[in-house]
Each structure stands twice: as structure tokens, then as C-alpha cells.
Amino acid sequence: MTLKDQLDKIRQERKEDIKDVVDLKKLDSLRVELLGKKGPITQALRGMRDLPADERPSFGQFANSVRDELQSAIETRRDELKKDMLNKQLEHEKIDVTLPGKPVAQGQPHVIQQIIDQIEDLFIGMGYQVLSGPEVEEDKYNFEMMNLPKDHPARDMQDTFYITKEILMRTQTSPMQARTLEKHDFSQGPLKMISPGVVYRRDTDDPTHSHQFHQVEGIVIDKHITMADLKGTLELVAHELFGDRFDIRLRPSYFPFTEPSVEADITCFNCGGKGCAVCKYTGWIEVLGAGMVHPNVLEMAGVDAEVYGGFAFGLGPDRFAMLKYGVDDIRNFYLNDIRFLTQFSKKG
Ligand code: FA5
């Protein structure tokens, strides 16, 4: 068999081999085997030396055409294999748009926020504005302008976390009374405002006390506001949140920033008034403090106490939530246990 015949045989046989290869790696080894330095074509070209001089050009041409043919067969096969791979991948990764989607868990406001929202809706309906104030507060607003000078003994009732001597975590939302009174322009009408937010105290945690809890402050100042207005407003809040299920009682109390002062209690949800650990065996749970704004508070904020007066209250939505839903430990609200929190769906 002549060298040319040998090459022709290789051309035909190996072209079939190339078509049969099913993966890219094998195709690459075949390419090296056929077209590499040790391959049959390079060998044949080397063997050209032994041919008579007049046969060399046509043989050379033939060898080159065999190499080009094999090369293009390899390239064609490579393209086919790549296309196959892509099709398989697409088939494999196909998205079935008819499959049901993964449900997205829907969040809801925290149960205390739900109570606050309800209180806000009620007061907005009565023409109050809703404002928020700083949780990191000045001693001046938290105590001094609330008629609690530096060494006032009533400060002991509300010890807190101090940032500096003059800056502290507010113990109550009452500083918002002073902040709004200072700014309010009475020629534009009465002041009617509520202010919900978080407050902090160095209270020891127990079933009804947390060192961090919420309050909603309220204040109404105008020319002819009486204690009857306060009582009517508080009864409305209790009725709105609890319906007729519970009794509310007002009892005399003391706050340096109101005179007279009251506290409001609601029948203990746990024992129905008989007395238990939750209500400390009193049958009542205290939910808010209130009173007629002290003239000193008005005067310190630049309001003429001879002309203007009114009431203020500070209620505890945490306690409201306990009563409304029968939660016997306030600490549950702050543990972030999703199983506990999802019980209070907004619709429920
Ligand atoms: C005050 O904080 C007054 N600023 C309320 C006030 C406002 C009186 C305006 C007069 C005029 P007191 O410390 O009682 O008052 O707290 C008010 C309410 O916050 C309580 O009735 C209770 O519902 C809630 N509260 C108080 N301490 C805690 C606590 N540690 N954990 C949970 N709730 C609390």
C-alpha cells in the first residue's frame, strides 16, 4: 500500500471514528492522536522525503487536504456535542411554571403595635394629632419640666438607665407633654395630642413589669377642660378596647405633673377580680395614670396656667394587650417567639 493509500484509509476510517465520539474530552484526545506531532499525517509528511521529487507536491497537497478534512470533521463534531450538552442542560433545568409557588409567610404587626394602632385610630377620630418623641431623652424633659426637680423624691419611682448625668433612656412618654406644650400655638386652637413609644425603667421584671415597655401619652389643653372630660375619654378607650367585658375604676393617686391625679385599673382577666398572682391578689390590673396637668408644667413650658388647663394620661399598651388576650406574663411580648406572636392575627 502506497503512502497515499494509507493516508486515504486513515481519512475514511477516522472520519467515522470522529462521528462516533460522544464526549468532548475524548474528541480532544482523538484530535491530538490524529493531528498532533506524533499523528499519522505528520508522520506521512515526514515520510515525503523518500518519495520521488515529482510526486512530492501532489502528495503534500493531498496530505494537507486530509488534515483539513479531519480538522473540520472534529470541529463539526465539537459543535454538535456542545449543542447536545446545552440542550440536555436546558431540558434538565426547565422551569415548570405550572407548579404551585412556595407560599411567602406573611408578617403582621406585633400584638402591642396592634393595640397602639387601635388606640391611634380612636384618637385620630377624635381630632388628636399623633406625635413620636425621642427614647434617649434629656433629664430636663423627662423630669425637670414635668415638675420633678433634680432631688425630688418621686424620681425614685422611675429609676432608669443613664447615658450621662443629663441624658437618659426616658422612663415615660410624659416628656412629650413638655415638648409639645413648648411649641404649641394656642391662637391656632387647643392642644390635643397622643404620643406612643417605648420607655425604659430599672424595674425588676415580673409577670406585669418589664424594664422596657410601651406607653401612650395623651394631653388635651384648652380653656375649659375638666376632670369629667378626662373620665369620659378614659372610659371611651376602655370601652373601645375591651368592650363591656371588664370594669374600670379610677382611684386617687399621685404624680408630680398632675393635680389631682388618678390611676385607672381594670378587672384582672385571670381571676375575674377574685385575686391571683397576676394581679398581686388585688383583683385589679393598673393600666394607666392620669390627671389634670399641673400649673407648674404649663408655666415651665410657657403656657399661661391662669387661662389654659387640661388633662393628660399615660397608658400602658402592654398591660392592655395582657388583658385583651389573657396573657399572664408580660415578658412573653419581648421574647420574640414567633409561635407566641403569630397567635394574635390582626383580624382575630
Ligand atoms: C407614668 O408613667 C405617668 N407618666 C403616667 C401619667 C401620664 C400620669 C400623664 C399622669 C399624666 P406610671 O409609672 O404609673 O405613670 O405608668 C403608667 C402606666 O405604664 C402604668 O399604668 C402601666 O400600665 C404601665 N407601666 C408602668 N410600669 C410598667 C412596667 N415596668 N412594665 C409594664 N408596664 C408598666
Tab-separated table of C-alpha atoms and ligand atoms in Angstrom:
chain	number	residue	atom	x	y	z
A	1	MET	CA	0.000	0.000	0.000
A	2	THR	CA	1.391	3.352	-1.005
A	3	LEU	CA	1.763	6.152	1.487
A	4	LYS	CA	-1.111	7.948	-0.255
A	5	ASP	CA	-3.377	4.896	0.046
A	6	GLN	CA	-2.524	4.627	3.725
A	7	LEU	CA	-3.486	8.252	4.265
A	8	ASP	CA	-6.699	7.815	2.324
A	9	LYS	CA	-7.635	4.855	4.528
A	10	ILE	CA	-6.959	6.888	7.649
A	11	ARG	CA	-9.088	9.695	6.276
A	12	GLN	CA	-12.092	7.450	5.687
A	13	GLU	CA	-11.860	5.327	8.838
A	14	ARG	CA	-11.040	8.086	11.274
A	15	LYS	CA	-13.766	10.347	9.937
A	16	GLU	CA	-16.201	7.657	11.060
A	17	ASP	CA	-14.444	7.456	14.455
A	18	ILE	CA	-14.841	11.211	14.848
A	19	LYS	CA	-18.596	10.955	14.210
A	20	ASP	CA	-18.894	8.242	16.871
A	21	VAL	CA	-17.225	10.206	19.706
A	22	VAL	CA	-19.770	11.175	22.370
A	23	ASP	CA	-17.845	13.428	24.690
A	24	LEU	CA	-15.642	16.469	24.296
A	25	LYS	CA	-12.692	15.099	26.224
A	26	LYS	CA	-12.461	12.031	24.006
A	27	LEU	CA	-12.797	14.205	20.938
A	28	ASP	CA	-9.859	16.253	22.084
A	29	SER	CA	-7.676	13.164	22.628
A	30	LEU	CA	-8.619	11.968	19.132
A	31	ARG	CA	-7.605	15.345	17.742
A	32	VAL	CA	-4.185	15.066	19.386
A	33	GLU	CA	-3.867	11.484	18.198
A	34	LEU	CA	-4.684	12.348	14.569
A	35	LEU	CA	-3.320	15.834	14.098
A	36	GLY	CA	-0.601	16.013	16.752
A	37	LYS	CA	3.163	15.760	16.191
A	38	LYS	CA	3.118	12.011	16.500
A	39	GLY	CA	-0.038	11.619	14.420
A	40	PRO	CA	-0.249	9.763	11.072
A	41	ILE	CA	-0.428	12.923	8.974
A	42	THR	CA	2.702	14.485	10.447
A	43	GLN	CA	4.403	11.102	10.063
A	44	ALA	CA	3.308	10.854	6.426
A	45	LEU	CA	4.564	14.353	5.692
A	46	ARG	CA	7.883	13.399	7.220
A	47	GLY	CA	7.972	10.264	5.011
A	48	MET	CA	7.629	12.501	1.933
A	49	ARG	CA	11.426	12.711	1.850
A	50	ASP	CA	11.544	9.140	0.489
A	51	LEU	CA	9.178	9.886	-2.416
A	52	PRO	CA	10.485	10.789	-5.847
A	53	ALA	CA	10.744	14.548	-6.201
A	54	ASP	CA	7.966	14.854	-8.822
A	55	GLU	CA	5.422	13.098	-6.575
A	56	ARG	CA	6.147	15.213	-3.548
A	57	PRO	CA	3.982	18.306	-4.389
A	58	SER	CA	0.826	16.337	-5.138
A	59	PHE	CA	1.357	14.136	-2.104
A	60	GLY	CA	1.916	17.188	0.075
A	61	GLN	CA	-1.289	18.709	-1.224
A	62	PHE	CA	-3.163	15.506	-0.568
A	63	ALA	CA	-1.796	15.178	2.992
A	64	ASN	CA	-2.819	18.756	3.732
A	65	SER	CA	-6.317	18.171	2.398
A	66	VAL	CA	-6.637	15.068	4.612
A	67	ARG	CA	-5.529	17.107	7.614
A	68	ASP	CA	-8.023	19.891	6.793
A	69	GLU	CA	-10.822	17.378	6.312
A	70	LEU	CA	-10.153	15.650	9.637
A	71	GLN	CA	-9.777	19.008	11.349
A	72	SER	CA	-13.116	20.271	10.074
A	73	ALA	CA	-14.792	16.918	10.941
A	74	ILE	CA	-13.503	17.362	14.501
A	75	GLU	CA	-14.783	20.931	14.664
A	76	THR	CA	-18.190	19.941	13.343
A	77	ARG	CA	-18.422	17.155	15.920
A	78	ARG	CA	-17.327	19.520	18.684
A	79	ASP	CA	-20.123	21.930	17.767
A	80	GLU	CA	-22.636	19.092	17.732
A	81	LEU	CA	-21.527	17.811	21.125
A	82	LYS	CA	-21.668	21.297	22.651
A	83	LYS	CA	-25.166	21.811	21.276
A	84	ASP	CA	-26.266	18.423	22.669
A	85	MET	CA	-24.869	19.314	26.074
A	86	LEU	CA	-26.677	22.641	26.106
A	87	ASN	CA	-29.957	21.030	25.065
A	88	LYS	CA	-29.619	18.418	27.794
A	89	GLN	CA	-28.884	21.133	30.341
A	90	LEU	CA	-31.868	23.191	29.230
A	91	GLU	CA	-34.079	20.118	29.389
A	92	HIS	CA	-32.806	19.377	32.880
A	93	GLU	CA	-33.150	22.921	34.174
A	94	LYS	CA	-36.505	23.595	32.605
A	95	ILE	CA	-38.850	25.522	34.939
A	96	ASP	CA	-42.316	24.136	35.291
A	97	VAL	CA	-44.311	27.313	35.562
A	98	THR	CA	-47.452	25.349	36.375
A	99	LEU	CA	-46.058	24.082	39.706
A	100	PRO	CA	-47.607	25.812	42.755
A	101	GLY	CA	-45.306	28.508	44.181
A	102	LYS	CA	-43.740	28.418	47.625
A	103	PRO	CA	-46.034	30.341	49.964
A	104	VAL	CA	-44.486	33.516	51.397
A	105	ALA	CA	-45.108	33.755	55.133
A	106	GLN	CA	-46.950	36.998	55.714
A	107	GLY	CA	-45.859	39.071	58.655
A	108	GLN	CA	-48.098	41.129	60.894
A	109	PRO	CA	-47.612	43.971	63.327
A	110	HIS	CA	-46.521	42.947	66.825
A	111	VAL	CA	-49.513	42.481	69.116
A	112	ILE	CA	-48.586	45.604	71.120
A	113	GLN	CA	-48.327	47.593	67.907
A	114	GLN	CA	-51.808	46.334	67.029
A	115	ILE	CA	-53.123	47.756	70.318
A	116	ILE	CA	-51.295	51.040	69.672
A	117	ASP	CA	-52.762	51.193	66.136
A	118	GLN	CA	-56.231	50.729	67.588
A	119	ILE	CA	-55.648	53.484	70.147
A	120	GLU	CA	-54.287	55.792	67.432
A	121	ASP	CA	-57.332	55.194	65.229
A	122	LEU	CA	-59.634	56.016	68.110
A	123	PHE	CA	-57.862	59.267	68.982
A	124	ILE	CA	-57.347	60.389	65.397
A	125	GLY	CA	-61.114	60.005	65.067
A	126	MET	CA	-61.481	62.479	67.956
A	127	GLY	CA	-59.204	65.030	66.315
A	128	TYR	CA	-55.948	64.310	68.157
A	129	GLN	CA	-52.588	64.521	66.438
A	130	VAL	CA	-50.144	61.617	66.831
A	131	LEU	CA	-46.513	62.514	67.537
A	132	SER	CA	-43.437	60.498	68.447
A	133	GLY	CA	-40.611	61.625	70.690
A	134	PRO	CA	-37.035	60.587	71.457
A	135	GLU	CA	-36.373	57.455	73.541
A	136	VAL	CA	-32.995	58.878	74.515
A	137	GLU	CA	-34.210	61.911	76.371
A	138	GLU	CA	-32.895	64.885	78.315
A	139	ASP	CA	-33.289	64.908	82.100
A	140	LYS	CA	-34.831	68.337	81.560
A	141	TYR	CA	-37.852	66.983	79.638
A	142	ASN	CA	-38.174	63.594	81.331
A	143	PHE	CA	-38.107	65.030	84.862
A	144	GLU	CA	-37.474	68.721	85.384
A	145	MET	CA	-40.157	70.136	83.094
A	146	MET	CA	-42.516	67.512	84.469
A	147	ASN	CA	-42.229	69.219	87.847
A	148	LEU	CA	-39.588	66.789	89.132
A	149	PRO	CA	-36.508	68.846	90.050
A	150	LYS	CA	-33.177	67.114	90.484
A	151	ASP	CA	-33.606	65.941	94.092
A	152	HIS	CA	-37.353	65.314	94.031
A	153	PRO	CA	-38.136	62.101	95.955
A	154	ALA	CA	-40.709	60.997	93.344
A	155	ARG	CA	-37.811	60.388	90.946
A	156	ASP	CA	-37.267	57.162	92.869
A	157	MET	CA	-40.492	55.767	91.396
A	158	GLN	CA	-38.901	55.844	87.958
A	159	ASP	CA	-35.230	54.979	88.094
A	160	THR	CA	-33.717	54.451	84.674
A	161	PHE	CA	-30.628	53.832	82.550
A	162	TYR	CA	-28.450	56.922	82.332
A	163	ILE	CA	-26.315	57.770	79.309
A	164	THR	CA	-24.790	60.794	81.055
A	165	LYS	CA	-25.985	62.787	84.063
A	166	GLU	CA	-28.248	64.823	81.800
A	167	ILE	CA	-29.171	62.232	79.149
A	168	LEU	CA	-31.169	59.117	79.926
A	169	MET	CA	-33.477	56.478	78.492
A	170	ARG	CA	-36.884	58.054	79.015
A	171	THR	CA	-38.924	56.485	81.811
A	172	GLN	CA	-42.265	57.679	80.473
A	173	THR	CA	-43.773	59.302	77.408
A	174	SER	CA	-44.730	62.332	79.548
A	175	PRO	CA	-41.735	64.418	78.319
A	176	MET	CA	-43.764	64.722	75.127
A	177	GLN	CA	-46.206	66.854	77.138
A	178	ALA	CA	-43.476	69.427	77.750
A	179	ARG	CA	-42.090	69.176	74.220
A	180	THR	CA	-45.479	69.833	72.586
A	181	LEU	CA	-46.628	72.452	75.108
A	182	GLU	CA	-43.449	74.423	74.428
A	183	LYS	CA	-44.195	74.545	70.707
A	184	HIS	CA	-47.963	74.772	70.614
A	185	ASP	CA	-49.555	77.960	69.320
A	186	PHE	CA	-52.831	78.279	71.234
A	187	SER	CA	-54.075	81.011	68.935
A	188	GLN	CA	-54.497	78.202	66.383
A	189	GLY	CA	-56.738	76.122	68.695
A	190	PRO	CA	-56.489	73.659	71.579
A	191	LEU	CA	-53.694	71.120	72.006
A	192	LYS	CA	-54.896	67.543	71.517
A	193	MET	CA	-52.120	65.075	71.093
A	194	ILE	CA	-51.206	61.445	71.756
A	195	SER	CA	-47.678	60.086	71.623
A	196	PRO	CA	-46.973	56.348	71.642
A	197	GLY	CA	-43.494	54.901	72.183
A	198	VAL	CA	-41.096	52.730	74.127
A	199	VAL	CA	-39.951	53.654	77.639
A	200	TYR	CA	-37.345	52.183	79.997
A	201	ARG	CA	-37.104	51.669	83.739
A	202	ARG	CA	-34.885	49.927	86.197
A	203	ASP	CA	-37.890	47.798	87.183
A	204	THR	CA	-37.329	44.180	88.106
A	205	ASP	CA	-39.066	42.021	85.505
A	206	ASP	CA	-42.083	40.093	86.784
A	207	PRO	CA	-45.416	38.968	85.227
A	208	THR	CA	-46.721	42.555	84.954
A	209	HIS	CA	-43.465	44.552	84.837
A	210	SER	CA	-40.819	44.787	82.165
A	211	HIS	CA	-37.721	47.027	82.173
A	212	GLN	CA	-38.731	48.053	78.648
A	213	PHE	CA	-42.366	48.616	77.769
A	214	HIS	CA	-44.691	50.897	75.859
A	215	GLN	CA	-46.738	53.891	76.828
A	216	VAL	CA	-49.176	56.108	75.005
A	217	GLU	CA	-49.179	59.643	76.329
A	218	GLY	CA	-52.178	61.872	75.801
A	219	ILE	CA	-52.704	65.550	76.526
A	220	VAL	CA	-55.568	67.960	75.967
A	221	ILE	CA	-55.136	71.644	76.846
A	222	ASP	CA	-57.720	74.309	76.199
A	223	LYS	CA	-59.720	76.882	78.124
A	224	HIS	CA	-62.477	74.844	79.757
A	225	ILE	CA	-61.317	71.276	80.168
A	226	THR	CA	-62.498	69.443	83.285
A	227	MET	CA	-61.907	66.139	85.028
A	228	ALA	CA	-65.207	64.944	83.519
A	229	ASP	CA	-63.611	65.215	80.061
A	230	LEU	CA	-60.740	63.034	81.285
A	231	LYS	CA	-63.072	60.434	82.756
A	232	GLY	CA	-65.225	60.312	79.616
A	233	THR	CA	-62.146	59.914	77.426
A	234	LEU	CA	-60.686	57.103	79.527
A	235	GLU	CA	-63.959	55.242	79.639
A	236	LEU	CA	-64.205	55.519	75.875
A	237	VAL	CA	-60.711	53.999	75.473
A	238	ALA	CA	-61.539	51.128	77.826
A	239	HIS	CA	-64.830	50.505	76.070
A	240	GLU	CA	-63.231	50.597	72.636
A	241	LEU	CA	-60.513	48.115	73.551
A	242	PHE	CA	-62.311	45.741	75.877
A	243	GLY	CA	-65.996	46.145	75.157
A	244	ASP	CA	-68.150	45.694	78.259
A	245	ARG	CA	-66.230	42.680	79.475
A	246	PHE	CA	-64.315	44.483	82.190
A	247	ASP	CA	-64.943	47.018	84.916
A	248	ILE	CA	-62.762	50.108	85.054
A	249	ARG	CA	-62.133	52.025	88.263
A	250	LEU	CA	-60.398	55.314	88.867
A	251	ARG	CA	-58.647	55.750	92.175
A	252	PRO	CA	-56.790	58.751	93.568
A	253	SER	CA	-53.064	58.686	93.007
A	254	TYR	CA	-50.057	60.943	92.892
A	255	PHE	CA	-47.954	62.221	90.011
A	256	PRO	CA	-45.857	65.379	90.388
A	257	PHE	CA	-47.050	66.600	86.980
A	258	THR	CA	-50.824	66.308	87.562
A	259	GLU	CA	-53.120	67.615	90.266
A	260	PRO	CA	-55.411	65.908	91.074
A	261	SER	CA	-54.027	62.570	89.838
A	262	VAL	CA	-55.702	59.222	89.283
A	263	GLU	CA	-54.788	55.741	88.290
A	264	ALA	CA	-57.124	53.510	86.307
A	265	ASP	CA	-57.436	49.791	86.985
A	266	ILE	CA	-59.239	47.145	85.001
A	267	THR	CA	-60.645	43.863	86.357
A	268	CYS	CA	-57.979	41.161	86.327
A	269	PHE	CA	-58.596	38.930	83.298
A	270	ASN	CA	-57.023	35.969	85.038
A	271	CYS	CA	-59.154	35.723	88.158
A	272	GLY	CA	-62.100	37.941	87.202
A	273	GLY	CA	-61.437	40.094	90.269
A	274	LYS	CA	-61.016	37.388	92.914
A	275	GLY	CA	-57.281	37.946	93.316
A	276	CYS	CA	-54.378	35.910	91.915
A	277	ALA	CA	-50.628	36.085	91.311
A	278	VAL	CA	-51.060	38.092	88.095
A	279	CYS	CA	-52.903	40.952	89.854
A	280	LYS	CA	-50.892	40.518	93.041
A	281	TYR	CA	-54.130	39.370	94.783
A	282	THR	CA	-55.884	42.751	94.308
A	283	GLY	CA	-58.375	41.674	91.621
A	284	TRP	CA	-57.336	44.689	89.516
A	285	ILE	CA	-54.615	45.463	86.997
A	286	GLU	CA	-53.396	49.029	86.763
A	287	VAL	CA	-53.363	50.208	83.170
A	288	LEU	CA	-52.795	53.937	83.230
A	289	GLY	CA	-52.001	57.074	85.165
A	290	ALA	CA	-53.732	60.389	84.510
A	291	GLY	CA	-54.762	63.710	85.973
A	292	MET	CA	-55.247	67.412	85.417
A	293	VAL	CA	-51.988	68.931	84.151
A	294	HIS	CA	-50.163	70.712	86.994
A	295	PRO	CA	-49.953	74.526	86.560
A	296	ASN	CA	-46.170	74.329	87.083
A	297	VAL	CA	-45.858	72.110	83.980
A	298	LEU	CA	-47.824	74.601	81.927
A	299	GLU	CA	-45.899	77.614	83.232
A	300	MET	CA	-42.490	75.956	82.708
A	301	ALA	CA	-43.457	75.354	79.059
A	302	GLY	CA	-44.515	78.993	78.688
A	303	VAL	CA	-48.295	78.444	78.805
A	304	ASP	CA	-50.451	80.783	80.914
A	305	ALA	CA	-51.940	78.462	83.561
A	306	GLU	CA	-54.457	81.141	84.546
A	307	VAL	CA	-56.052	80.840	81.127
A	308	TYR	CA	-55.320	77.309	79.963
A	309	GLY	CA	-55.639	73.929	81.586
A	310	GLY	CA	-56.468	70.353	80.762
A	311	PHE	CA	-55.800	66.699	81.332
A	312	ALA	CA	-53.083	64.213	80.499
A	313	PHE	CA	-52.795	60.468	80.709
A	314	GLY	CA	-50.154	57.795	80.177
A	315	LEU	CA	-51.470	54.337	79.415
A	316	GLY	CA	-49.637	51.033	79.118
A	317	PRO	CA	-50.489	49.127	75.925
A	318	ASP	CA	-48.524	46.088	77.192
A	319	ARG	CA	-50.991	45.737	80.051
A	320	PHE	CA	-53.881	46.364	77.644
A	321	ALA	CA	-52.608	43.515	75.451
A	322	MET	CA	-52.341	41.234	78.503
A	323	LEU	CA	-55.917	41.993	79.467
A	324	LYS	CA	-57.327	41.774	75.989
A	325	TYR	CA	-55.724	38.438	75.148
A	326	GLY	CA	-55.387	36.882	78.597
A	327	VAL	CA	-51.565	36.824	78.502
A	328	ASP	CA	-50.376	36.064	82.016
A	329	ASP	CA	-46.749	37.192	81.650
A	330	ILE	CA	-45.674	40.487	80.070
A	331	ARG	CA	-42.230	39.051	79.296
A	332	ASN	CA	-43.765	36.923	76.525
A	333	PHE	CA	-44.139	40.065	74.423
A	334	TYR	CA	-40.377	40.588	74.346
A	335	LEU	CA	-39.079	37.061	73.793
A	336	ASN	CA	-39.685	37.179	70.031
A	337	ASP	CA	-41.081	33.673	69.991
A	338	ILE	CA	-42.837	33.525	66.644
A	339	ARG	CA	-45.202	30.782	67.909
A	340	PHE	CA	-46.444	33.139	70.614
A	341	LEU	CA	-46.623	36.239	68.427
A	342	THR	CA	-48.455	34.705	65.463
A	343	GLN	CA	-51.404	33.843	67.714
A	344	PHE	CA	-52.530	37.460	67.560
A	345	SER	CA	-53.580	37.779	63.982
A	346	LYS	CA	-54.735	41.262	63.089
A	347	LYS	CA	-58.182	40.032	62.136
A	348	GLY	CA	-58.601	37.971	65.329
B	1	FA5	C1	-46.458	57.220	84.395
B	1	FA5	O1	-45.532	56.759	83.746
B	1	FA5	C2	-47.005	58.571	84.103
B	1	FA5	N1	-46.164	59.262	83.188
B	1	FA5	C3	-48.423	58.452	83.588
B	1	FA5	C4	-49.130	59.748	83.550
B	1	FA5	C5	-49.168	60.478	82.377
B	1	FA5	C6	-49.771	60.259	84.687
B	1	FA5	C7	-49.815	61.697	82.332
B	1	FA5	C8	-50.406	61.428	84.641
B	1	FA5	C9	-50.445	62.186	83.473
B	1	FA5	P1	-46.857	55.033	85.740
B	1	FA5	O2	-45.495	54.880	86.229
B	1	FA5	O3	-47.958	54.647	86.648
B	1	FA5	O4	-47.142	56.524	85.292
B	1	FA5	O5	-47.019	54.225	84.384
B	1	FA5	C10	-48.139	54.358	83.558
B	1	FA5	C11	-48.566	53.010	83.016
B	1	FA5	O6	-47.445	52.368	82.394
B	1	FA5	C12	-48.971	52.028	84.107
B	1	FA5	O7	-50.334	52.203	84.434
B	1	FA5	C13	-48.748	50.707	83.440
B	1	FA5	O8	-49.812	50.376	82.549
B	1	FA5	C14	-47.521	50.980	82.622
B	1	FA5	N2	-46.301	50.520	83.315
B	1	FA5	C15	-45.597	51.149	84.284
B	1	FA5	N3	-44.507	50.449	84.633
B	1	FA5	C16	-44.504	49.357	83.838
B	1	FA5	C17	-43.624	48.240	83.695
B	1	FA5	N4	-42.499	48.120	84.374
B	1	FA5	N5	-43.949	47.285	82.781
B	1	FA5	C18	-45.071	47.413	82.033
B	1	FA5	N6	-45.933	48.438	82.098
B	1	FA5	C19	-45.655	49.396	83.004
